[in-house]
C-alpha positions as a Markdown table, in Angstrom:
| # | Residue | x | y | z |
|---|---|---|---|---|
| 1 | Met | 28.3 | -2.2 | -44.1 |
| 2 | Thr | 28.6 | -4.7 | -46.9 |
| 3 | Ser | 32.0 | -3.5 | -47.8 |
| 4 | Ser | 33.3 | -3.8 | -44.2 |
| 5 | Arg | 32.0 | -7.4 | -43.9 |
| 6 | Ala | 33.7 | -8.4 | -47.2 |
| 7 | Glu | 37.0 | -7.0 | -46.0 |
| 8 | Cys | 36.9 | -9.0 | -42.7 |
| 9 | Met | 36.0 | -12.3 | -44.4 |
| 10 | Pro | 39.1 | -14.6 | -45.1 |
| 11 | Gly | 39.8 | -15.2 | -48.8 |
| 12 | Arg | 38.9 | -18.6 | -50.2 |
| 13 | Arg | 41.7 | -21.1 | -51.1 |
| 14 | Arg | 42.1 | -23.4 | -54.1 |
| 15 | Phe | 44.2 | -26.5 | -54.5 |
| 16 | Ala | 46.9 | -25.7 | -57.2 |
| 17 | Pro | 50.2 | -27.4 | -56.3 |
| 18 | Gly | 51.9 | -26.7 | -59.6 |
| 19 | Trp | 53.7 | -29.2 | -61.7 |
| 20 | Pro | 57.1 | -29.2 | -59.8 |
| 21 | Leu | 55.4 | -30.2 | -56.6 |
| 22 | Trp | 53.4 | -32.8 | -58.4 |
| 23 | Val | 56.5 | -34.4 | -59.9 |
| 24 | Phe | 58.4 | -34.3 | -56.6 |
| 25 | Thr | 55.6 | -35.9 | -54.7 |
| 26 | Leu | 54.7 | -38.6 | -57.3 |
| 27 | Ala | 58.4 | -39.5 | -57.6 |
| 28 | Leu | 59.2 | -39.7 | -53.8 |
| 29 | Leu | 55.9 | -41.0 | -52.3 |
| 30 | Pro | 56.0 | -44.5 | -54.0 |
| 31 | Val | 59.6 | -44.9 | -52.9 |
| 32 | Leu | 58.8 | -44.2 | -49.3 |
| 33 | Ile | 55.8 | -46.5 | -49.3 |
| 34 | Gly | 57.8 | -49.2 | -51.1 |
| 35 | Leu | 60.6 | -49.0 | -48.5 |
| 36 | Gly | 58.0 | -49.4 | -45.7 |
| 37 | Phe | 56.5 | -52.5 | -47.2 |
| 38 | Trp | 60.0 | -53.9 | -47.9 |
| 39 | Gln | 60.9 | -53.5 | -44.2 |
| 40 | Leu | 57.6 | -55.3 | -43.3 |
| 41 | Glu | 58.7 | -58.2 | -45.6 |
| 42 | Arg | 62.1 | -58.3 | -43.9 |
| 43 | Ala | 60.4 | -58.4 | -40.5 |
| 44 | Gly | 58.3 | -61.4 | -41.6 |
| 45 | Glu | 61.5 | -63.1 | -42.9 |
| 46 | Lys | 63.3 | -62.5 | -39.5 |
| 47 | Arg | 60.3 | -63.8 | -37.6 |
| 48 | Glu | 60.3 | -67.0 | -39.7 |
| 49 | Leu | 64.0 | -67.4 | -39.3 |
| 50 | Gln | 63.8 | -67.0 | -35.5 |
| 51 | Ala | 61.0 | -69.5 | -35.4 |
| 52 | Gln | 63.2 | -72.0 | -37.3 |
| 53 | Ile | 66.1 | -71.3 | -34.9 |
| 54 | Asp | 63.9 | -71.8 | -31.8 |
| 55 | Gln | 62.5 | -75.0 | -33.2 |
| 56 | Gln | 66.0 | -76.5 | -33.9 |
| 57 | Arg | 67.3 | -75.4 | -30.5 |
| 58 | Ser | 64.4 | -77.1 | -28.8 |
| 59 | Arg | 65.5 | -80.5 | -30.1 |
| 60 | Pro | 67.5 | -82.9 | -27.9 |
| 61 | Ala | 71.3 | -83.0 | -28.4 |
| 62 | Thr | 72.2 | -85.5 | -31.1 |
| 63 | Pro | 75.6 | -87.4 | -31.3 |
| 64 | Leu | 77.5 | -86.4 | -34.4 |
| 65 | Ala | 77.8 | -90.0 | -35.4 |
| 66 | Glu | 73.9 | -90.2 | -35.8 |
| 67 | Leu | 73.7 | -87.0 | -37.9 |
| 68 | Asp | 73.6 | -86.9 | -41.7 |
| 69 | Thr | 76.4 | -84.4 | -42.3 |
| 70 | Thr | 75.7 | -84.1 | -46.0 |
| 71 | Thr | 73.1 | -81.4 | -45.0 |
| 72 | Ile | 73.7 | -78.5 | -42.7 |
| 73 | Ala | 71.8 | -79.0 | -39.4 |
| 74 | Ala | 72.0 | -75.3 | -38.6 |
| 75 | Trp | 71.2 | -74.3 | -34.9 |
| 76 | Arg | 70.7 | -77.9 | -33.9 |
| 77 | Pro | 72.2 | -79.0 | -30.5 |
| 78 | Leu | 74.9 | -81.7 | -31.0 |
| 79 | Leu | 76.9 | -83.9 | -28.7 |
| 80 | Leu | 80.6 | -84.3 | -29.5 |
| 81 | Thr | 82.9 | -86.9 | -27.9 |
| 82 | Gly | 86.6 | -86.8 | -28.7 |
| 83 | Ser | 89.5 | -84.3 | -28.4 |
| 84 | Leu | 90.6 | -80.9 | -29.5 |
| 85 | Asp | 93.6 | -80.8 | -31.8 |
| 86 | Thr | 96.2 | -78.6 | -30.2 |
| 87 | Arg | 98.0 | -78.0 | -33.5 |
| 88 | Tyr | 95.3 | -76.1 | -35.4 |
| 89 | Ile | 93.9 | -73.0 | -33.8 |
| 90 | Trp | 92.6 | -69.9 | -35.5 |
| 91 | Leu | 91.9 | -66.6 | -33.8 |
| 92 | Leu | 89.0 | -64.8 | -35.4 |
| 93 | Asp | 90.0 | -61.1 | -35.1 |
| 94 | Asn | 88.0 | -57.9 | -34.6 |
| 95 | Arg | 85.5 | -59.3 | -32.0 |
| 96 | Thr | 84.6 | -57.0 | -29.2 |
| 97 | Arg | 82.9 | -57.5 | -25.9 |
| 98 | Asp | 81.9 | -54.6 | -23.6 |
| 99 | Gly | 84.0 | -52.4 | -25.8 |
| 100 | Arg | 87.2 | -54.5 | -25.3 |
| 101 | Pro | 89.1 | -55.9 | -28.3 |
| 102 | Gly | 89.4 | -59.6 | -28.5 |
| 103 | Val | 89.2 | -62.7 | -30.7 |
| 104 | Glu | 87.1 | -65.8 | -31.0 |
| 105 | Val | 89.0 | -69.1 | -30.7 |
| 106 | Leu | 88.4 | -71.6 | -33.5 |
| 107 | Gln | 89.8 | -75.0 | -33.0 |
| 108 | Val | 89.6 | -78.4 | -34.8 |
| 109 | Phe | 87.7 | -81.1 | -32.9 |
| 110 | His | 88.1 | -84.8 | -33.7 |
| 111 | Asp | 84.9 | -86.6 | -32.9 |
| 112 | Arg | 86.0 | -90.2 | -32.2 |
| 113 | Ala | 82.6 | -91.9 | -32.6 |
| 114 | Ser | 82.0 | -90.6 | -36.1 |
| 115 | Asp | 85.7 | -90.1 | -37.0 |
| 116 | Arg | 84.9 | -86.7 | -38.4 |
| 117 | Arg | 86.6 | -83.4 | -37.9 |
| 118 | Leu | 84.9 | -80.1 | -37.6 |
| 119 | Leu | 85.8 | -76.5 | -36.5 |
| 120 | Val | 84.5 | -75.5 | -33.1 |
| 121 | Asn | 84.2 | -72.0 | -31.8 |
| 122 | Arg | 85.3 | -72.1 | -28.2 |
| 123 | Gly | 84.2 | -68.5 | -27.4 |
| 124 | Trp | 85.8 | -65.1 | -26.9 |
| 125 | Leu | 89.1 | -64.1 | -25.4 |
| 126 | Pro | 90.4 | -60.6 | -24.7 |
| 127 | Trp | 93.4 | -59.4 | -26.7 |
| 128 | Pro | 94.5 | -56.1 | -25.1 |
| 129 | Asp | 98.1 | -56.3 | -26.3 |
| 130 | Arg | 98.4 | -56.7 | -30.1 |
| 131 | Arg | 102.1 | -57.3 | -29.8 |
| 132 | Glu | 101.6 | -60.7 | -28.3 |
| 133 | Leu | 99.1 | -63.4 | -29.1 |
| 134 | Pro | 96.7 | -64.4 | -26.3 |
| 135 | Ala | 97.3 | -67.7 | -24.6 |
| 136 | Val | 94.9 | -70.4 | -25.6 |
| 137 | Pro | 94.9 | -73.2 | -23.0 |
| 138 | Thr | 93.5 | -76.5 | -24.4 |
| 139 | Pro | 92.2 | -79.3 | -22.1 |
| 140 | Gln | 93.7 | -82.7 | -22.9 |
| 141 | Gly | 92.2 | -86.1 | -23.2 |
| 142 | Asn | 88.7 | -87.2 | -24.1 |
| 143 | Leu | 86.1 | -84.5 | -23.9 |
| 144 | Gln | 82.3 | -84.4 | -24.2 |
| 145 | Leu | 81.1 | -81.1 | -25.6 |
| 146 | Gln | 77.6 | -79.6 | -26.0 |
| 147 | Val | 77.7 | -77.6 | -29.2 |
| 148 | Glu | 75.3 | -75.8 | -31.5 |
| 149 | Ala | 75.6 | -76.3 | -35.3 |
| 150 | Leu | 76.0 | -73.1 | -37.3 |
| 151 | Pro | 75.0 | -72.2 | -40.9 |
| 152 | Ala | 77.7 | -72.3 | -43.5 |
| 153 | Pro | 79.7 | -69.0 | -43.1 |
| 154 | Glu | 78.9 | -66.3 | -45.7 |
| 155 | Gln | 81.7 | -65.4 | -48.1 |
| 156 | Gly | 81.2 | -61.7 | -48.0 |
| 157 | Phe | 83.5 | -58.8 | -47.1 |
| 158 | Arg | 85.4 | -59.2 | -43.9 |
| 159 | Leu | 88.0 | -56.9 | -42.3 |
| 160 | Glu | 91.2 | -58.8 | -42.9 |
| 161 | Ser | 94.0 | -59.1 | -40.4 |
| 162 | Ala | 97.7 | -59.4 | -41.0 |
| 163 | Pro | 98.7 | -63.0 | -41.6 |
| 164 | Thr | 100.7 | -64.7 | -38.8 |
| 165 | Ala | 103.4 | -67.3 | -39.2 |
| 166 | Gly | 103.0 | -70.4 | -37.1 |
| 167 | Trp | 100.1 | -71.2 | -34.8 |
| 168 | Pro | 97.7 | -69.9 | -33.7 |
| 169 | Lys | 96.8 | -68.0 | -36.9 |
| 170 | Val | 95.0 | -64.7 | -36.7 |
| 171 | Val | 92.3 | -64.5 | -39.4 |
| 172 | Gly | 89.7 | -61.9 | -40.4 |
| 173 | Arg | 87.1 | -64.3 | -41.7 |
| 174 | Ile | 86.1 | -67.9 | -41.6 |
| 175 | Asp | 87.2 | -69.8 | -44.7 |
| 176 | Leu | 86.7 | -73.5 | -44.1 |
| 177 | Pro | 88.2 | -74.8 | -47.4 |
| 178 | Thr | 91.4 | -72.9 | -46.7 |
| 179 | Phe | 91.4 | -74.1 | -43.1 |
| 180 | Ala | 91.1 | -77.7 | -44.3 |
| 181 | Thr | 94.2 | -77.3 | -46.5 |
| 182 | His | 96.1 | -76.1 | -43.4 |
| 183 | Thr | 95.2 | -79.2 | -41.5 |
| 184 | Gly | 95.8 | -81.7 | -44.3 |
| 185 | Ala | 92.5 | -83.4 | -43.4 |
| 186 | Pro | 88.9 | -82.9 | -44.5 |
| 187 | Leu | 86.6 | -80.7 | -42.3 |
| 188 | Leu | 82.9 | -80.7 | -42.3 |
| 189 | Pro | 81.5 | -77.9 | -44.5 |
| 190 | Trp | 79.9 | -76.2 | -41.4 |
| 191 | Met | 81.1 | -75.4 | -37.9 |
| 192 | Ala | 79.7 | -75.4 | -34.4 |
| 193 | Arg | 80.0 | -73.3 | -31.3 |
| 194 | Leu | 80.2 | -74.3 | -27.7 |
| 195 | Gln | 77.1 | -74.0 | -25.4 |
| 196 | Ala | 77.1 | -72.8 | -21.8 |
| 197 | Gly | 78.4 | -75.4 | -19.4 |
| 198 | Ser | 80.7 | -77.2 | -21.9 |
| 199 | Gln | 84.3 | -78.0 | -21.1 |
| 200 | Ala | 87.0 | -76.0 | -22.9 |
| 201 | Ala | 84.6 | -73.0 | -23.2 |
| 202 | Phe | 85.7 | -69.4 | -23.0 |
| 203 | Arg | 83.3 | -66.5 | -22.8 |
| 204 | Leu | 80.1 | -67.6 | -24.6 |
| 205 | Asp | 77.7 | -64.6 | -24.8 |
| 206 | Trp | 77.0 | -65.0 | -28.4 |
| 207 | Pro | 75.4 | -62.0 | -30.2 |
| 208 | Gly | 71.9 | -62.5 | -31.5 |
| 209 | Leu | 70.6 | -61.8 | -35.0 |
| 210 | Pro | 72.1 | -58.6 | -36.5 |
| 211 | Met | 68.6 | -57.1 | -36.9 |
| 212 | Thr | 65.5 | -58.4 | -35.3 |
| 213 | Ala | 61.9 | -58.3 | -36.7 |
| 214 | Ser | 61.0 | -55.5 | -34.3 |
| 215 | Lys | 63.7 | -53.3 | -35.7 |
| 216 | His | 62.5 | -53.9 | -39.2 |
| 217 | Thr | 59.0 | -53.1 | -38.1 |
| 218 | Gly | 60.2 | -49.9 | -36.5 |
| 219 | Tyr | 62.0 | -48.9 | -39.7 |
| 220 | Ala | 58.7 | -49.6 | -41.7 |
| 221 | Val | 56.8 | -47.3 | -39.3 |
| 222 | Gln | 59.4 | -44.6 | -40.0 |
| 223 | Trp | 59.1 | -44.9 | -43.8 |
| 224 | Phe | 55.3 | -44.8 | -43.6 |
| 225 | Ala | 55.5 | -41.8 | -41.3 |
| 226 | Leu | 57.7 | -40.0 | -43.8 |
| 227 | Ala | 55.2 | -40.8 | -46.6 |
| 228 | Ala | 52.4 | -39.4 | -44.6 |
| 229 | Ala | 54.3 | -36.3 | -43.8 |
| 230 | Leu | 55.1 | -35.8 | -47.5 |
| 231 | Leu | 51.5 | -36.1 | -48.4 |
| 232 | Ile | 50.4 | -33.6 | -45.7 |
| 233 | Leu | 53.1 | -31.1 | -46.9 |
| 234 | Phe | 52.0 | -31.6 | -50.5 |
| 235 | Ile | 48.4 | -30.8 | -49.6 |
| 236 | Trp | 49.4 | -27.8 | -47.4 |
| 237 | Ala | 51.8 | -26.4 | -50.0 |
| 238 | Gly | 49.2 | -26.9 | -52.8 |
| 239 | Leu | 46.5 | -24.8 | -51.1 |
| 240 | Arg | 46.8 | -21.2 | -52.4 |
| 241 | Pro | 44.7 | -18.1 | -51.9 |
| 242 | Asp | 42.0 | -17.7 | -54.6 |
| 243 | Ser | 43.2 | -14.6 | -56.5 |
| 244 | Arg | 39.8 | -14.5 | -58.3 |
| 245 | Gly | 38.2 | -13.3 | -55.1 |
| 246 | Asn | 34.9 | -11.4 | -54.8 |
| 247 | Asn | 35.3 | -7.9 | -56.2 |
| 248 | Asn | 31.7 | -6.7 | -55.4 |
| 249 | Asp | 33.2 | -4.2 | -52.9 |
| 250 | Glu | 33.9 | -1.8 | -55.7 |
| 251 | His | 30.3 | -1.6 | -56.7 |
| 252 | Asp | 28.8 | -1.1 | -53.2 |
C-alpha cells in the first residue's frame, strides 16, 4: 500500500533556472522596465506641453505690433493687419488629407502696423496632378487675419521635393533663413498659421501632436506587461522536477 501511494504522489519541484536563463532575464528585464518608465516620462512631458499650448491658446488675440518678437510666442493667438505678398509663395509638399496628396500654402504677410514680415501658413490645398502646380488665389487689399504663432521649425530630416523655377516654389521643408534670402527682406524667425474663420484660408484641419500622452502611457503599459511576462516565464522555466525524489519504495 505504501508503494502504491508513493507512485501516485506527484514529484516535488525545485527552482533551478540555470545560468543561461539567469543571464537572459537579468539582461532583458531592466531594459523592459526602463523603457516603461521612459514612456511614462514622455507622457508627463506631453501633458505639460499640452497644458502650455492650451494656456497660450486661451489668451486673447494680440496685435503683432504689441508683441515682443525677439522671443517666440508659440501657440499664442495673434491679430495681423496688412496684406499678403503675391510674389512669394511656397508650397510645402507631401501633405495629405483623407489619403489625398496635397500641399500647404506658405505666403509672406506684411503687417502694416508693425512693419514686420512673417511667413503665414494659409492651409492645405489638394494637388492631384503633379504635372501642374495648383492654383493659389490670393485676396487683394488690406486684410485682418486671426493666426496662431508656431514654434520655430525643427531642422531635422525632411523628404525633399524637386526644386521648381519661378513661383510658387515647391519645398520639402521649412527653412526660414533661406526663404528670407529669396524675398530680399527680413522675416520673423517664426511663422504663424491661419485660424478658422480667417480670410484667405484654405483647409485648416491642422493635425495635433504627433503622439499624445495617452499613447505614451499605452506604450508604457505594454513594456511593463512584457516585463511581467518575462518574469513569469523565468519562474515557470526555472521550476524543475526534483530528481532527488523519495526512493523508499525500494525498501517497502
